[in-house]
Tab-separated table of C-alpha atoms and ligand atoms in Angstrom:
chain	number	residue	atom	x	y	z
A	1285	MET	CA	-28.250	-4.006	33.804
A	1286	GLU	CA	-28.148	-7.779	33.784
A	1287	ALA	CA	-25.302	-9.829	32.346
A	1288	ARG	CA	-27.674	-10.859	29.616
A	1289	ASP	CA	-28.195	-7.237	28.530
A	1290	VAL	CA	-24.468	-6.560	28.487
A	1291	PHE	CA	-23.940	-9.399	26.020
A	1292	ALA	CA	-26.938	-8.418	23.921
A	1293	LEU	CA	-25.582	-4.875	23.689
A	1294	GLY	CA	-22.122	-6.116	22.700
A	1295	LEU	CA	-23.632	-8.108	19.860
A	1296	GLY	CA	-25.967	-5.406	18.663
A	1297	LEU	CA	-28.924	-7.759	18.998
A	1298	SER	CA	-32.377	-6.478	18.155
A	1299	ALA	CA	-35.791	-8.112	17.799
A	1300	PRO	CA	-36.597	-10.824	16.963
A	1301	TRP	CA	-33.160	-11.986	18.181
A	1302	LYS	CA	-32.460	-12.233	21.882
A	1303	LEU	CA	-29.977	-13.872	24.172
A	1304	ALA	CA	-31.321	-17.099	25.642
A	1305	GLY	CA	-28.430	-18.375	27.694
A	1306	GLN	CA	-24.738	-18.423	28.426
A	1307	ARG	CA	-22.358	-21.139	29.516
A	1308	LEU	CA	-18.688	-21.046	30.487
A	1309	ASP	CA	-16.797	-24.140	29.405
A	1310	ILE	CA	-13.908	-24.463	31.849
A	1311	GLU	CA	-12.751	-27.785	30.457
A	1312	LYS	CA	-11.228	-25.881	27.553
A	1313	ARG	CA	-8.019	-23.837	27.755
A	1314	PRO	CA	-8.478	-20.931	27.380
A	1315	ASN	CA	-12.015	-21.171	28.771
A	1316	GLU	CA	-14.813	-20.771	26.300
A	1317	LEU	CA	-17.836	-18.618	26.836
A	1318	HIS	CA	-20.813	-19.819	24.790
A	1319	LEU	CA	-23.748	-17.514	24.172
A	1320	GLU	CA	-26.978	-18.851	22.822
A	1321	VAL	CA	-29.102	-16.561	20.689
A	1322	VAL	CA	-32.675	-17.386	19.698
A	1323	ALA	CA	-35.470	-15.824	17.714
A	1324	ASP	CA	-39.163	-16.147	18.222
A	1325	ARG	CA	-40.368	-18.930	15.943
A	1326	ALA	CA	-43.392	-16.926	14.909
A	1327	ALA	CA	-41.310	-13.891	13.862
A	1328	LEU	CA	-40.820	-12.842	10.254
A	1329	PHE	CA	-37.325	-12.815	8.756
A	1330	PRO	CA	-35.981	-10.950	5.733
A	1331	CYS	CA	-35.341	-12.701	2.435
A	1332	PRO	CA	-31.574	-12.289	1.706
A	1333	GLU	CA	-32.332	-11.341	-1.908
A	1334	CYS	CA	-35.141	-8.811	-1.645
A	1335	GLY	CA	-35.537	-8.080	2.063
A	1336	ARG	CA	-39.192	-9.068	2.101
A	1337	ALA	CA	-40.375	-10.246	5.527
A	1338	CYS	CA	-41.117	-13.946	5.282
A	1339	LYS	CA	-42.113	-16.789	7.512
A	1340	ALA	CA	-39.477	-19.245	8.686
A	1341	HIS	CA	-39.362	-22.445	6.668
A	1342	ASP	CA	-36.974	-24.454	8.841
A	1343	PHE	CA	-34.046	-23.845	11.225
A	1344	ALA	CA	-30.418	-24.958	11.459
A	1345	SER	CA	-27.793	-24.310	14.114
A	1346	PHE	CA	-24.652	-22.203	13.414
A	1347	THR	CA	-21.730	-21.024	15.547
A	1348	TRP	CA	-19.655	-17.856	15.183
A	1349	GLN	CA	-16.479	-16.849	16.919
A	1350	HIS	CA	-16.927	-13.543	18.721
A	1351	LEU	CA	-14.537	-11.110	20.420
A	1352	ASN	CA	-12.797	-12.543	23.440
A	1353	PHE	CA	-14.645	-11.830	26.652
A	1354	PHE	CA	-11.697	-10.811	28.839
A	1355	GLN	CA	-9.480	-13.905	28.773
A	1356	HIS	CA	-12.197	-16.252	27.516
A	1357	HIS	CA	-12.748	-17.157	23.905
A	1358	CYS	CA	-16.341	-16.393	23.063
A	1359	PHE	CA	-18.709	-18.187	20.677
A	1360	ILE	CA	-22.260	-17.484	19.632
A	1361	THR	CA	-24.649	-20.192	18.617
A	1362	ALA	CA	-28.010	-19.573	17.025
A	1363	ARG	CA	-30.668	-21.468	15.151
A	1364	VAL	CA	-31.050	-19.545	11.915
A	1365	PRO	CA	-34.114	-19.958	9.741
A	1366	ARG	CA	-34.421	-20.435	6.040
A	1367	VAL	CA	-37.217	-18.267	4.709
A	1368	ALA	CA	-39.664	-19.160	1.993
A	1369	CYS	CA	-39.801	-16.109	-0.270
A	1370	PRO	CA	-42.491	-16.221	-2.947
A	1371	ASP	CA	-40.042	-14.721	-5.445
A	1372	HIS	CA	-36.716	-16.286	-4.449
A	1373	GLY	CA	-37.637	-19.618	-2.947
A	1374	VAL	CA	-36.139	-21.077	0.209
A	1375	LYS	CA	-33.059	-19.115	1.382
A	1376	ARG	CA	-31.041	-18.778	4.577
A	1377	ALA	CA	-32.016	-15.541	6.375
A	1378	PRO	CA	-29.216	-13.084	7.217
A	1379	VAL	CA	-28.302	-12.448	10.872
A	1380	PRO	CA	-27.468	-8.949	12.143
A	1381	TRP	CA	-24.193	-9.917	13.845
A	1382	ALA	CA	-22.341	-11.588	10.963
A	1383	ARG	CA	-22.062	-11.347	7.217
A	1384	PRO	CA	-23.376	-14.237	5.130
A	1385	GLY	CA	-21.025	-17.185	4.994
A	1386	SER	CA	-18.644	-15.926	7.705
A	1387	ARG	CA	-17.992	-17.941	10.846
A	1388	PHE	CA	-16.931	-14.775	12.720
A	1389	THR	CA	-19.082	-11.980	14.082
A	1390	LEU	CA	-18.788	-8.529	12.523
A	1391	LEU	CA	-17.238	-7.157	15.702
A	1392	PHE	CA	-14.626	-9.898	15.638
A	1393	GLU	CA	-13.788	-9.110	12.004
A	1394	GLN	CA	-13.536	-5.398	12.693
A	1395	ALA	CA	-11.205	-5.965	15.623
A	1396	ALA	CA	-9.104	-8.198	13.358
A	1397	LEU	CA	-8.890	-5.481	10.686
A	1398	ILE	CA	-7.849	-2.866	13.221
A	1399	LEU	CA	-5.084	-5.167	14.462
A	1400	VAL	CA	-3.838	-5.876	10.938
A	1401	ARG	CA	-3.477	-2.152	10.346
A	1402	GLU	CA	-1.232	-1.984	13.398
A	1403	MET	CA	0.830	-5.192	13.409
A	1404	PRO	CA	2.092	-7.959	11.097
A	1405	VAL	CA	-0.645	-10.346	9.969
A	1406	LEU	CA	1.079	-13.359	11.475
A	1407	ALA	CA	1.326	-11.680	14.890
A	1408	ALA	CA	-2.289	-10.479	14.699
A	1409	SER	CA	-3.530	-13.992	13.914
A	1410	ARG	CA	-1.736	-15.393	16.968
A	1411	PHE	CA	-3.052	-12.583	19.105
A	1412	ILE	CA	-6.692	-13.267	18.267
A	1413	GLY	CA	-6.236	-17.020	18.167
A	1414	ILE	CA	-7.196	-17.929	14.603
A	1415	THR	CA	-5.073	-19.253	11.754
A	1416	ASP	CA	-3.406	-16.654	9.565
A	1417	LYS	CA	-5.169	-18.175	6.571
A	1418	ARG	CA	-8.576	-17.382	8.028
A	1419	LEU	CA	-7.412	-13.896	8.991
A	1420	TRP	CA	-6.237	-13.262	5.436
A	1421	ARG	CA	-9.639	-14.291	4.155
A	1422	ILE	CA	-11.306	-11.662	6.371
A	1423	VAL	CA	-8.867	-8.952	5.310
A	1424	GLU	CA	-9.176	-9.846	1.646
A	1425	HIS	CA	-12.951	-9.776	1.814
A	1426	TYR	CA	-13.179	-6.280	3.308
A	1427	VAL	CA	-10.369	-4.779	1.275
A	1428	GLY	CA	-11.751	-6.320	-1.913
A	1429	ARG	CA	-15.198	-4.945	-1.249
A	1430	ALA	CA	-13.918	-1.451	-0.471
A	1431	VAL	CA	-11.638	-1.400	-3.515
A	1432	ALA	CA	-14.518	-2.488	-5.738
A	1433	ALA	CA	-16.477	0.528	-4.486
A	1434	LEU	CA	-13.714	3.095	-5.186
A	1435	ASP	CA	-14.916	6.020	-7.272
A	1436	LEU	CA	-12.198	7.423	-9.547
A	1437	GLY	CA	-14.454	9.954	-11.260
A	1438	SER	CA	-12.510	12.968	-9.999
A	1439	VAL	CA	-8.988	11.710	-10.689
A	1440	ARG	CA	-7.063	14.209	-12.848
A	1441	ALA	CA	-3.441	13.630	-11.841
A	1442	VAL	CA	-1.827	10.262	-11.227
A	1443	GLY	CA	1.519	9.226	-9.817
A	1444	LEU	CA	2.939	5.745	-10.194
A	1445	ASP	CA	5.838	3.828	-8.806
A	1446	GLU	CA	6.963	0.239	-8.476
A	1447	THR	CA	8.246	-1.639	-5.484
A	1448	ALA	CA	9.067	-5.194	-4.433
A	1449	SER	CA	7.877	-7.062	-1.369
A	1450	LYS	CA	11.402	-8.362	-1.019
A	1451	ARG	CA	14.574	-7.229	-2.740
A	1452	GLY	CA	14.093	-8.203	-6.376
A	1453	HIS	CA	10.954	-10.279	-5.761
A	1454	ASN	CA	7.209	-9.845	-6.125
A	1455	TYR	CA	7.048	-6.526	-7.927
A	1456	VAL	CA	3.914	-4.456	-7.709
A	1457	THR	CA	3.076	-1.153	-9.358
A	1458	VAL	CA	1.187	1.371	-7.259
A	1459	PHE	CA	-0.920	4.230	-8.617
A	1460	ILE	CA	-1.820	7.246	-6.505
A	1461	ASP	CA	-4.178	10.181	-6.899
A	1462	MET	CA	-1.812	13.170	-6.800
A	1463	ASP	CA	-4.585	15.387	-5.437
A	1464	ARG	CA	-5.211	13.256	-2.354
A	1465	ARG	CA	-3.136	14.108	0.697
A	1466	GLU	CA	-4.217	11.213	2.895
A	1467	ARG	CA	-4.376	7.601	1.734
A	1468	PRO	CA	-3.677	8.386	-1.922
A	1469	VAL	CA	-3.393	4.821	-3.261
A	1470	ILE	CA	-6.065	4.094	-5.877
A	1471	PHE	CA	-4.723	1.025	-7.664
A	1472	VAL	CA	-2.155	-1.697	-6.975
A	1473	THR	CA	-1.280	-4.411	-9.450
A	1474	PRO	CA	1.315	-7.188	-9.595
A	1475	GLY	CA	4.228	-6.713	-11.968
A	1476	LYS	CA	5.877	-3.663	-13.477
A	1477	GLY	CA	5.813	-1.975	-16.850
A	1478	LYS	CA	3.452	-1.685	-19.750
A	1479	ALA	CA	0.783	-4.200	-18.704
A	1480	CYS	CA	0.331	-2.393	-15.379
A	1481	VAL	CA	-0.555	0.868	-17.099
A	1482	ALA	CA	-3.123	-0.944	-19.238
A	1483	ALA	CA	-4.545	-2.622	-16.126
A	1484	PHE	CA	-4.876	0.739	-14.390
A	1485	ARG	CA	-6.643	2.211	-17.396
A	1486	ALA	CA	-9.181	-0.645	-17.373
A	1487	PHE	CA	-9.635	-0.259	-13.608
A	1488	MET	CA	-10.298	3.461	-14.028
A	1489	LEU	CA	-12.893	2.841	-16.698
A	1490	SER	CA	-14.715	0.367	-14.469
A	1491	HIS	CA	-14.631	2.778	-11.497
A	1492	ARG	CA	-16.211	5.839	-13.095
A	1493	GLY	CA	-12.829	7.233	-14.093
A	1494	GLU	CA	-12.073	8.753	-17.480
A	1495	PRO	CA	-8.491	8.239	-18.711
A	1496	THR	CA	-8.783	11.050	-21.261
A	1497	ARG	CA	-9.406	13.510	-18.431
A	1498	VAL	CA	-6.135	12.678	-16.714
A	1499	ALA	CA	-4.051	15.794	-17.289
A	1500	GLU	CA	-0.841	14.774	-15.597
A	1501	VAL	CA	1.074	11.609	-14.795
A	1502	VAL	CA	4.119	11.636	-12.543
A	1503	CYS	CA	6.479	8.664	-12.836
A	1504	ASP	CA	10.032	7.478	-13.253
A	1505	MET	CA	12.044	7.153	-16.471
A	1506	SER	CA	11.140	3.587	-17.406
A	1507	PRO	CA	10.656	3.474	-21.204
A	1508	ALA	CA	7.975	0.770	-20.843
A	1509	PHE	CA	5.838	3.010	-18.620
A	1510	LEU	CA	6.312	6.023	-20.848
A	1511	ALA	CA	5.266	4.265	-24.049
A	1512	ALA	CA	2.178	2.786	-22.385
A	1513	LEU	CA	1.211	6.132	-20.852
A	1514	ALA	CA	1.336	7.932	-24.172
A	1515	GLN	CA	-1.053	5.329	-25.526
A	1516	GLY	CA	-3.464	4.925	-22.611
A	1517	PHE	CA	-3.520	8.498	-21.297
A	1518	PRO	CA	-3.179	10.577	-24.454
A	1519	ASN	CA	-3.944	13.942	-22.818
A	1520	ALA	CA	-1.623	13.621	-19.862
A	1521	ALA	CA	1.564	15.636	-19.535
A	1522	VAL	CA	4.205	13.303	-18.174
A	1523	THR	CA	6.400	14.584	-15.366
A	1524	VAL	CA	9.471	12.685	-14.283
A	1525	ASP	CA	9.591	12.862	-10.539
A	1526	TRP	CA	12.658	14.658	-9.149
A	1527	PHE	CA	13.062	11.886	-6.618
A	1528	HIS	CA	13.810	9.487	-9.472
A	1529	VAL	CA	16.308	11.891	-11.043
A	1530	VAL	CA	18.250	12.038	-7.787
A	1531	GLN	CA	17.964	8.265	-7.465
A	1532	LEU	CA	19.407	7.825	-10.973
A	1533	PHE	CA	22.574	9.725	-10.096
A	1534	THR	CA	22.822	8.350	-6.559
A	1535	THR	CA	22.879	4.842	-8.023
A	1536	ALA	CA	25.574	5.935	-10.467
A	1537	VAL	CA	27.724	7.351	-7.646
A	1538	ASP	CA	27.390	4.123	-5.730
A	1539	GLN	CA	28.352	2.021	-8.749
A	1540	VAL	CA	31.430	4.153	-9.396
A	1541	ARG	CA	32.451	3.956	-5.736
A	1542	LYS	CA	32.136	0.163	-5.648
A	1543	ALA	CA	34.074	-0.285	-8.881
A	1544	GLU	CA	36.804	2.113	-7.796
A	1545	ALA	CA	37.125	0.479	-4.365
A	1546	ARG	CA	38.121	-2.750	-6.101
A	1547	GLY	CA	41.293	-1.162	-7.490
A	1548	ARG	CA	42.171	1.504	-4.977
A	1549	LYS	CA	41.640	2.110	-1.278
A	1550	LEU	CA	39.045	4.822	-0.737
A	1551	PRO	CA	39.120	7.184	2.252
A	1552	LYS	CA	37.167	5.787	5.184
A	1553	ALA	CA	33.592	7.074	5.568
A	1554	THR	CA	33.372	7.515	1.786
A	1555	ARG	CA	30.252	5.437	1.341
A	1556	TRP	CA	27.846	7.546	3.382
A	1557	ALA	CA	29.643	10.793	2.631
A	1558	VAL	CA	28.823	10.500	-1.074
A	1559	LEU	CA	25.307	9.125	-0.576
A	1560	LYS	CA	24.124	11.798	1.832
A	1561	ALA	CA	21.999	14.615	0.554
A	1562	GLY	CA	23.914	17.863	0.894
A	1563	GLU	CA	27.073	18.730	2.755
A	1564	GLY	CA	25.232	20.419	5.592
A	1565	ASN	CA	24.642	17.266	7.592
A	1566	LEU	CA	27.962	15.474	7.155
A	1567	THR	CA	30.000	14.212	10.095
A	1568	ASP	CA	33.636	15.345	10.405
A	1569	ASP	CA	34.862	11.974	9.092
A	1570	GLN	CA	32.628	12.276	6.065
A	1571	ARG	CA	33.778	15.836	5.379
A	1572	ILE	CA	37.399	14.708	5.472
A	1573	ALA	CA	36.571	11.780	3.169
A	1574	LEU	CA	35.106	14.164	0.571
A	1575	ALA	CA	38.163	16.408	0.707
A	1576	GLU	CA	40.481	13.420	0.279
A	1577	LEU	CA	38.445	12.108	-2.656
A	1578	GLU	CA	38.784	15.524	-4.315
A	1579	THR	CA	42.527	15.983	-3.787
A	1580	GLY	CA	43.267	12.351	-4.592
A	1581	GLY	CA	41.619	12.653	-8.025
A	1582	PHE	CA	39.202	9.800	-7.373
A	1583	ALA	CA	36.557	8.985	-9.989
A	1584	THR	CA	34.078	8.760	-7.106
A	1585	ALA	CA	34.651	12.482	-6.487
A	1586	THR	CA	33.658	13.277	-10.071
A	1587	ALA	CA	30.503	11.167	-9.812
A	1588	TYR	CA	29.660	12.842	-6.516
A	1589	ARG	CA	30.058	16.315	-8.033
A	1590	ALA	CA	27.618	15.394	-10.801
A	1591	LYS	CA	25.022	14.264	-8.285
A	1592	GLU	CA	25.468	17.371	-6.167
A	1593	MET	CA	24.994	19.631	-9.181
A	1594	LEU	CA	21.390	18.420	-9.328
A	1595	ARG	CA	20.736	20.515	-6.244
A	1596	TRP	CA	21.673	23.630	-8.188
A	1597	ILE	CA	19.325	22.650	-11.037
A	1598	ARG	CA	16.458	22.066	-8.675
A	1599	LYS	CA	16.770	25.552	-7.226
A	1600	ALA	CA	15.953	27.105	-10.606
A	1601	ASP	CA	12.862	29.246	-10.185
A	1602	GLY	CA	11.166	28.410	-13.484
A	1603	GLY	CA	11.129	26.045	-16.426
A	1604	GLN	CA	13.295	28.258	-18.597
A	1605	ALA	CA	15.936	28.757	-15.935
A	1606	ALA	CA	15.893	25.012	-15.277
A	1607	ARG	CA	16.402	24.240	-18.944
A	1608	TRP	CA	19.387	26.594	-19.037
A	1609	ARG	CA	20.926	24.993	-15.952
A	1610	ILE	CA	20.311	21.505	-17.337
A	1611	THR	CA	22.160	22.377	-20.533
A	1612	ARG	CA	25.081	23.690	-18.468
A	1613	PHE	CA	24.988	20.542	-16.368
A	1614	ILE	CA	25.048	18.166	-19.326
A	1615	ASN	CA	27.854	20.102	-21.041
A	1616	HIS	CA	29.922	20.665	-17.941
A	1617	ILE	CA	29.692	17.137	-16.576
A	1618	GLY	CA	29.559	15.381	-19.939
A	1619	LEU	CA	32.488	17.117	-21.629
A	1620	GLY	CA	34.681	17.252	-18.567
A	1621	LEU	CA	34.228	13.589	-17.839
A	1622	ASP	CA	37.341	11.441	-17.700
A	1623	PRO	CA	37.019	8.794	-20.477
A	1624	ALA	CA	38.009	6.070	-18.005
A	1625	PRO	CA	35.512	3.188	-17.955
A	1626	LEU	CA	35.163	3.734	-14.196
A	1627	LEU	CA	32.841	6.622	-14.963
A	1628	ASP	CA	30.576	4.680	-17.310
A	1629	PRO	CA	27.709	4.637	-14.771
A	1630	VAL	CA	27.699	8.449	-14.752
A	1631	ARG	CA	27.762	8.540	-18.545
A	1632	ARG	CA	24.771	6.207	-18.642
A	1633	ALA	CA	22.883	8.297	-16.089
A	1634	LEU	CA	23.613	11.430	-18.097
A	1635	ARG	CA	22.301	9.814	-21.271
A	1636	THR	CA	19.073	8.790	-19.542
A	1637	PHE	CA	18.773	12.256	-18.038
A	1638	ALA	CA	19.296	13.942	-21.425
A	1639	THR	CA	16.616	11.725	-23.014
A	1640	HIS	CA	14.031	12.892	-20.471
A	1641	VAL	CA	14.845	16.608	-20.215
A	1642	GLU	CA	11.381	17.717	-21.335
A	1643	ARG	CA	9.614	15.499	-18.811
A	1644	ILE	CA	11.997	16.556	-16.078
A	1645	VAL	CA	11.476	20.253	-16.817
A	1646	GLN	CA	7.744	19.602	-16.693
A	1647	ARG	CA	7.987	19.549	-12.907
A	1648	TRP	CA	8.408	23.337	-12.926
A	1649	ALA	CA	5.015	23.617	-14.662
A	1650	SER	CA	3.346	21.004	-12.462
A	1651	SER	CA	1.185	22.020	-9.560
A	1652	HIS	CA	1.758	18.735	-7.785
A	1653	SER	CA	4.260	18.249	-5.059
A	1654	ASN	CA	7.136	16.054	-6.066
A	1655	ALA	CA	7.445	14.718	-2.574
A	1656	ARG	CA	4.422	12.489	-3.057
A	1657	LEU	CA	6.151	9.534	-4.692
A	1658	GLU	CA	9.032	9.780	-2.285
A	1659	ALA	CA	6.583	9.585	0.625
A	1660	LEU	CA	5.223	6.333	-0.796
A	1661	ASN	CA	8.440	4.622	0.196
A	1662	GLY	CA	7.472	4.901	3.836
A	1663	LEU	CA	4.173	3.182	3.083
A	1664	PHE	CA	5.939	0.414	1.155
A	1665	GLN	CA	8.249	-0.210	4.065
A	1666	VAL	CA	5.394	-0.631	6.527
A	1667	ALA	CA	3.499	-2.855	4.064
A	1668	ARG	CA	6.566	-5.088	3.688
A	1669	SER	CA	6.813	-5.550	7.443
A	1670	ARG	CA	3.065	-6.268	7.795
A	1671	ALA	CA	3.203	-8.886	5.038
A	1672	ARG	CA	6.482	-10.428	6.208
A	1673	GLY	CA	6.515	-14.191	5.968
A	1674	TYR	CA	4.195	-14.335	2.951
A	1675	ARG	CA	5.586	-15.050	-0.440
A	1676	ASN	CA	2.705	-14.290	-2.689
A	1677	THR	CA	2.140	-10.941	-4.277
A	1678	ALA	CA	-1.594	-10.879	-3.546
A	1679	THR	CA	-1.000	-10.475	0.178
A	1680	PHE	CA	1.395	-7.588	-0.439
A	1681	VAL	CA	-1.159	-5.914	-2.717
A	1682	THR	CA	-3.900	-6.318	-0.095
A	1683	ILE	CA	-1.780	-4.752	2.636
A	1684	ILE	CA	-0.830	-1.758	0.485
A	1685	TYR	CA	-4.520	-1.108	-0.145
A	1686	LEU	CA	-5.365	-1.560	3.529
A	1687	LEU	CA	-2.728	0.941	4.626
A	1688	GLY	CA	-2.706	3.404	1.774
A	1689	ALA	CA	-6.042	3.494	-0.054
A	1690	PRO	CA	-9.054	5.647	0.785
A	1691	LEU	CA	-11.272	2.832	2.047
A	1692	PRO	CA	-13.478	4.815	4.422
A	1693	ASP	CA	-16.189	2.289	5.086
A	1694	ILE	CA	-14.027	-0.788	5.290
A	1695	LEU	CA	-15.072	-1.103	8.936
A	1696	ILE	CA	-18.771	-0.511	8.477
A	1697	SER	CA	-20.802	-3.499	9.517
A	1698	THR	CA	-22.807	-4.505	6.489
B	1170	ZN	ZN1	-37.029	-12.566	-1.890
């Protein structure tokens, strides 16, 4: 095989295109390898609109950046014809190695996308030697195209959650198909609350989805979400995810601990002892801290007990048993609660919990794993690190799609 054939193979060249020459520019650092591609002037070329084979009208020269050839940057130059189509007039013919309008070859773009799935965008752009702005444009093009082609016709159960690209900044709301194990993300939109639910409904309708056929929605306890869901997805049973119930009380425990620590010295190791899930995996220090909280009559101990009682509720083996345990929980914790303002966070959590009992109990009737929304947090974390250094929400949205959505043909070269 000649060098010429190796390059032609790497580009996926086929008639009428062939490699005419190559030149290594050693004046440049890194060196640049330039490949020249030509087509037979007498050949016919497809019209970009209808594909009809047409004669060339005139030619112009274009250059594309290609994959590095070992340590050399590699460029392809070709004279590309405009065709004269009887129906569409004079148009630039497409070339098989690049998409219209791009100054990169398809192989280059695919390599870039693979890198962006594996490392932060900024690092990937340095690695392949283009500006991050140009890299973003490639990623946005392919992700946008794949998202536009999503088919939501079979979606019957939806989960949603919100996250921020940084603490308290750039909120996005993410919707997942609860029946998809791998890459469940089907919609990502900036913001949180009511407008996001309406945006998802519109997206579904424009992607062959049918909101009235959604039978279940799993979400947190945000009143804005709940009101919008009742309106936009009238046939869906709403399940409050257990993960969010635990989060509600964990936050309350933490608030009580912080407030109490301002007035009274807490046993050391308290913080993680009360945040950990279950007593089984505590260190000795943490075990001692819990015992001291208990005997010392700390408010933090009371808050902790409330959170731990959730474990007992969750073990109920049916909706009815759960309802019974929940009633016990609300009475036991609520009535026994010290009226001291220190425990206000627990009182608030209990009120929220009591408001949503029906939706919480719904999880015992649901066939969908409650671990799904919790698992999303791992995805969010990776997306945040990939998009680090970028302030705008659009980049965060794009990365979440790239990592979490079912975009099977994002790498296909058309
Ligand atoms: Zn045409």
